[in-house]
Short mmCIF file of C-alpha atoms in Angstrom, two decimals:
data_model
loop_
_atom_site.label_atom_id
_atom_site.label_comp_id
_atom_site.label_asym_id
_atom_site.label_seq_id
_atom_site.Cartn_x
_atom_site.Cartn_y
_atom_site.Cartn_z
CA MET A 1 59.34 9.96 -26.01
CA HIS A 2 60.39 10.40 -29.69
CA ALA A 3 58.89 6.69 -30.34
CA SER A 4 55.59 7.83 -28.81
CA ARG A 5 55.23 11.04 -30.84
CA THR A 6 56.24 8.99 -33.89
CA LEU A 7 53.53 6.54 -33.21
CA GLY A 8 51.02 9.31 -32.51
CA LEU A 9 51.91 10.89 -36.16
CA LEU A 10 51.34 7.42 -37.75
CA LEU A 11 48.17 7.15 -35.86
CA ALA A 12 46.91 10.53 -36.94
CA THR A 13 47.86 10.25 -40.50
CA ILE A 14 45.92 6.91 -40.99
CA CYS A 15 43.01 8.36 -39.36
CA ALA A 16 43.13 11.15 -41.81
CA SER A 17 43.40 8.70 -44.78
CA ILE A 18 40.40 6.15 -44.00
CA LEU A 19 38.22 7.83 -41.42
CA ILE A 20 34.75 6.97 -42.70
CA PRO A 21 31.67 6.48 -40.50
CA THR A 22 30.94 2.90 -39.68
CA SER A 23 28.21 0.64 -38.35
CA THR A 24 28.47 -0.61 -34.94
CA THR A 25 26.66 -3.57 -35.49
CA ALA A 26 28.88 -6.55 -34.88
CA ALA A 27 27.01 -9.54 -36.26
CA THR A 28 28.32 -12.80 -37.68
CA ALA A 29 29.44 -12.86 -41.26
CA ALA A 30 26.80 -13.28 -43.89
CA THR A 31 26.32 -16.65 -45.44
CA ALA A 32 24.45 -18.22 -48.40
CA SER A 33 22.08 -21.09 -48.47
CA THR A 34 23.65 -22.91 -51.35
CA CYS A 35 27.17 -24.28 -51.79
CA SER A 36 29.42 -23.15 -54.36
CA ASP A 37 33.05 -24.44 -55.68
CA ILE A 38 34.75 -21.38 -53.91
CA TYR A 39 33.68 -19.68 -50.81
CA VAL A 40 35.23 -16.06 -50.23
CA LEU A 41 35.32 -14.32 -46.88
CA GLY A 42 36.45 -10.64 -46.86
CA ALA A 43 37.03 -8.05 -44.06
CA ARG A 44 37.11 -4.32 -44.70
CA GLY A 45 39.24 -1.95 -43.05
CA SER A 46 38.95 0.51 -40.06
CA GLY A 47 36.11 2.87 -40.49
CA GLN A 48 34.78 1.64 -43.70
CA TYR A 49 31.01 0.99 -44.07
CA ALA A 50 29.43 -2.30 -43.07
CA GLU A 51 27.07 -4.08 -45.30
CA GLY A 52 24.31 -1.83 -46.75
CA GLY A 53 26.20 1.45 -45.97
CA ASP A 54 27.61 1.79 -49.38
CA GLN A 55 28.15 0.25 -52.95
CA PHE A 56 30.91 -1.79 -51.63
CA GLY A 57 28.66 -4.51 -49.81
CA GLY A 58 30.55 -4.64 -46.38
CA TYR A 59 33.73 -5.22 -48.02
CA GLY A 60 35.07 -1.82 -48.34
CA PRO A 61 36.73 -0.66 -51.77
CA GLN A 62 39.95 -2.64 -51.75
CA VAL A 63 38.34 -6.02 -50.81
CA PHE A 64 35.44 -5.54 -52.95
CA ALA A 65 37.88 -4.71 -56.07
CA ALA A 66 39.93 -7.96 -55.26
CA VAL A 67 36.74 -10.05 -54.65
CA ARG A 68 35.25 -9.22 -57.90
CA ASP A 69 38.23 -9.63 -59.71
CA LEU A 70 38.71 -13.07 -58.31
CA GLU A 71 34.92 -14.15 -59.12
CA GLU A 72 35.35 -12.46 -62.72
CA LYS A 73 38.56 -14.54 -63.54
CA THR A 74 37.22 -17.79 -61.98
CA GLY A 75 33.63 -17.73 -63.06
CA ALA A 76 34.16 -19.66 -66.15
CA SER A 77 35.24 -22.80 -64.46
CA ALA A 78 34.05 -22.46 -60.90
CA SER A 79 31.13 -21.19 -58.88
CA SER A 80 31.63 -18.97 -55.97
CA THR A 81 29.88 -17.51 -52.90
CA SER A 82 31.48 -14.41 -51.09
CA ALA A 83 30.45 -12.81 -47.78
CA PRO A 84 31.68 -10.06 -45.63
CA VAL A 85 32.89 -10.16 -42.23
CA THR A 86 30.77 -7.77 -40.37
CA TYR A 87 32.54 -6.51 -37.43
CA PRO A 88 32.90 -3.07 -35.88
CA ALA A 89 35.76 -2.11 -37.56
CA TRP A 90 36.31 0.93 -35.37
CA PRO A 91 37.83 4.12 -36.95
CA THR A 92 41.62 4.45 -36.35
CA SER A 93 40.93 7.43 -34.11
CA MET A 94 39.85 5.14 -31.56
CA LEU A 95 43.54 3.93 -31.34
CA VAL A 96 43.78 7.31 -29.51
CA THR A 97 40.66 7.65 -27.73
CA ASN A 98 39.94 3.90 -26.84
CA LYS A 99 42.61 1.42 -27.92
CA LYS A 100 41.26 -1.41 -25.84
CA ARG A 101 37.98 -1.11 -27.62
CA TYR A 102 39.43 -0.95 -31.15
CA PHE A 103 41.48 -4.04 -30.54
CA GLU A 104 38.36 -5.80 -29.13
CA GLY A 105 36.60 -4.96 -32.36
CA ILE A 106 39.34 -6.81 -34.09
CA ASP A 107 38.99 -9.86 -31.84
CA GLN A 108 35.25 -9.88 -32.58
CA GLY A 109 35.92 -9.87 -36.18
CA VAL A 110 38.17 -12.91 -35.74
CA ALA A 111 35.57 -14.76 -33.63
CA ASN A 112 32.87 -13.88 -36.07
CA ALA A 113 34.74 -15.08 -39.30
CA LEU A 114 35.78 -18.45 -37.47
CA GLN A 115 32.23 -18.72 -36.68
CA ALA A 116 31.17 -18.01 -40.29
CA LEU A 117 33.81 -20.62 -41.64
CA ALA A 118 32.62 -23.20 -39.06
CA ASP A 119 29.12 -22.94 -39.96
CA ARG A 120 29.94 -22.95 -43.63
CA GLN A 121 31.91 -26.07 -43.30
CA ARG A 122 29.15 -28.05 -41.74
CA ARG A 123 26.91 -27.14 -44.83
CA CYS A 124 29.51 -27.10 -47.53
CA PRO A 125 32.33 -29.25 -46.55
CA THR A 126 34.10 -29.49 -49.81
CA GLU A 127 34.21 -25.88 -50.60
CA ARG A 128 37.63 -24.34 -51.44
CA LEU A 129 38.36 -21.17 -49.37
CA VAL A 130 39.75 -17.78 -50.12
CA LEU A 131 40.14 -15.22 -47.51
CA ALA A 132 40.81 -11.35 -48.03
CA GLY A 133 41.12 -8.26 -45.86
CA TYR A 134 42.43 -4.63 -46.02
CA SER A 135 44.35 -2.70 -43.24
CA SER A 136 42.58 -3.77 -39.80
CA GLY A 137 40.53 -6.43 -41.66
CA ALA A 138 43.79 -7.90 -42.98
CA MET A 139 44.79 -8.13 -39.26
CA VAL A 140 41.46 -10.03 -38.65
CA VAL A 141 42.02 -12.28 -41.68
CA HIS A 142 45.85 -12.79 -40.57
CA ARG A 143 44.59 -13.85 -37.05
CA VAL A 144 42.10 -16.17 -38.54
CA VAL A 145 44.67 -17.75 -40.59
CA ARG A 146 46.85 -18.58 -37.71
CA ARG A 147 43.96 -20.46 -36.09
CA ILE A 148 42.67 -22.39 -39.08
CA LEU A 149 46.17 -23.49 -40.35
CA ASP A 150 46.08 -25.66 -37.35
CA ASP A 151 43.01 -27.51 -38.49
CA ARG A 152 43.30 -29.70 -41.39
CA THR A 153 39.55 -29.34 -42.00
CA PHE A 154 40.08 -25.85 -43.13
CA ALA A 155 43.77 -25.69 -44.10
CA ALA A 156 43.49 -28.50 -46.78
CA ARG A 157 40.86 -26.56 -48.58
CA LEU A 158 42.71 -22.93 -48.50
CA ASP A 159 43.49 -21.76 -51.90
CA GLY A 160 44.53 -18.09 -51.16
CA VAL A 161 44.91 -15.43 -48.53
CA LEU A 162 45.11 -11.69 -49.37
CA LEU A 163 46.55 -9.63 -46.71
CA ILE A 164 46.26 -6.07 -48.03
CA ALA A 165 48.12 -3.35 -46.03
CA ASP A 166 48.34 -5.85 -43.21
CA GLY A 167 48.70 -4.08 -39.74
CA ASP A 168 50.01 -7.63 -38.36
CA ARG A 169 52.43 -8.05 -41.05
CA VAL A 170 55.63 -9.87 -39.72
CA ALA A 171 59.04 -8.77 -41.28
CA ASN A 172 60.41 -11.66 -43.48
CA ASP A 173 57.36 -13.89 -42.97
CA ASN A 174 56.49 -17.06 -45.11
CA THR A 175 54.33 -15.20 -47.46
CA VAL A 176 54.47 -14.58 -51.12
CA LEU A 177 55.16 -10.69 -51.42
CA HIS A 178 53.50 -8.21 -53.83
CA GLY A 179 54.34 -4.29 -53.90
CA THR A 180 57.31 -2.34 -53.12
CA ALA A 181 57.60 -2.66 -49.37
CA PRO A 182 60.82 -4.52 -48.29
CA ALA A 183 60.43 -7.99 -47.02
CA ALA A 184 61.54 -6.38 -43.56
CA SER A 185 58.67 -4.25 -43.31
CA GLN A 186 56.27 -4.92 -40.38
CA GLY A 187 52.87 -3.95 -39.39
CA LEU A 188 51.92 -1.06 -37.29
CA GLY A 189 50.58 -3.54 -34.65
CA HIS A 190 53.97 -4.41 -33.44
CA ASN A 191 54.33 -0.87 -32.11
CA VAL A 192 51.17 -0.61 -30.31
CA SER A 193 50.92 -2.15 -26.97
CA GLY A 194 48.02 -4.43 -26.36
CA SER A 195 47.42 -4.84 -30.02
CA GLY A 196 47.57 -8.58 -29.97
CA THR A 197 49.89 -8.65 -33.00
CA SER A 198 52.01 -11.74 -32.92
CA PRO A 199 55.79 -11.64 -34.01
CA ALA A 200 55.50 -15.41 -35.06
CA LYS A 201 55.75 -16.22 -38.76
CA LEU A 202 53.07 -17.93 -40.54
CA PRO A 203 53.89 -21.64 -41.36
CA LEU A 204 56.26 -22.20 -44.39
CA ALA A 205 54.31 -25.09 -45.60
CA TYR A 206 51.42 -22.69 -46.65
CA GLU A 207 53.55 -19.95 -48.00
CA GLN A 208 52.38 -20.16 -51.65
CA VAL A 209 48.80 -19.51 -50.69
CA LEU A 210 49.47 -16.54 -48.37
CA HIS A 211 49.84 -13.27 -50.23
CA SER A 212 51.02 -10.21 -48.45
CA ILE A 213 50.35 -6.96 -50.37
CA CYS A 214 52.26 -3.78 -49.34
CA ASN A 215 53.79 -0.64 -50.82
CA LYS A 216 56.84 0.97 -49.47
CA ASN A 217 56.19 3.84 -46.88
CA ASP A 218 52.54 2.45 -46.40
CA SER A 219 51.48 3.72 -42.91
CA ALA A 220 50.09 0.51 -41.61
CA CYS A 221 52.38 -2.20 -43.14
CA GLY A 222 55.43 -0.45 -44.77
CA GLY A 223 57.08 1.45 -42.19
CA GLY A 224 56.14 4.76 -43.26
CA VAL A 225 53.56 7.67 -43.00
CA ASP A 226 52.37 7.76 -46.47
CA THR A 227 48.48 7.43 -46.24
CA ARG A 228 47.76 8.00 -49.95
CA THR A 229 49.85 4.75 -50.39
CA HIS A 230 47.62 2.96 -47.61
CA SER A 231 44.42 3.93 -49.31
CA GLY A 232 45.52 3.36 -52.88
CA TYR A 233 45.11 -0.40 -53.08
CA GLN A 234 41.67 -0.60 -55.00
CA GLY A 235 42.32 -2.67 -58.07
CA SER A 236 45.91 -1.70 -57.94
CA PRO A 237 48.60 -3.84 -59.91
CA GLU A 238 50.02 -5.44 -56.87
CA VAL A 239 46.61 -6.76 -55.53
CA VAL A 240 45.73 -7.67 -59.34
CA GLU A 241 49.24 -9.72 -59.26
CA ALA A 242 48.03 -11.29 -55.99
CA VAL A 243 44.59 -12.41 -57.29
CA ASP A 244 46.00 -13.83 -60.48
CA ASP A 245 48.24 -15.90 -58.34
CA VAL A 246 45.12 -17.20 -56.52
CA VAL A 247 43.22 -17.68 -59.86
CA GLU A 248 46.03 -20.04 -60.97
CA ARG A 249 45.63 -22.20 -58.23
CA VAL A 250 42.02 -22.37 -58.44
CA ALA A 251 42.24 -23.28 -62.09
CA VAL A 252 44.33 -26.19 -61.30
CA ARG A 253 41.44 -27.58 -59.23
CA PHE A 254 38.65 -26.52 -61.67
CA PRO A 255 39.89 -26.64 -65.14
CA ARG A 256 37.76 -25.20 -67.89
CA SER A 257 35.79 -27.95 -69.70
#
């Protein structure tokens, strides 16, 4: 009973921090008609606006800031195309009212992202890949990464993954850690039945491209109930640090002339 009350408090506090009206449209991720050096796919968090709903282009403020930072820092040597994963991104209040539908939304995001990557690969097979997600969007990206790392077509082109406040975070996972959360911290999904969160670690061979960004007491990834921490990653030092790591990797492939 105590565990149930604790989980209820966590869900309620997350709702209070990131509840924003969202579109219910679940289209496939947007794509561009021309190829670039780098393709960036980003997934917004729960309750954040879909594309066209605000100034953040369907990425949400946290992923938008990270994508723009990446593009600005790589722009002198490499061209890039970015696209948001357009999926329901239901508000976290639905974890209380309709948990099954909430996680079906995440599953839909995974399917849409995988389809977008497959479509893009057929048109632009040499593009490098960077994926980014925040909160439930990080859960989408985490699950996509589990799938594509089994396929060398995608895995060999993956230069960076940014998992910001990841509800699927696995304790002591094979990722580069950024932020103040202990390595043993794990995502809220591990405490919610039917979430689809996997306890398995990501492959060690890809550790240097997998970046988990989480601060201590974050209500989604850091084992706490601090919603201000959870909503505070827009352009934050730990996200910038992770982006810089990805930029360094990209710079090796696309040195300035």
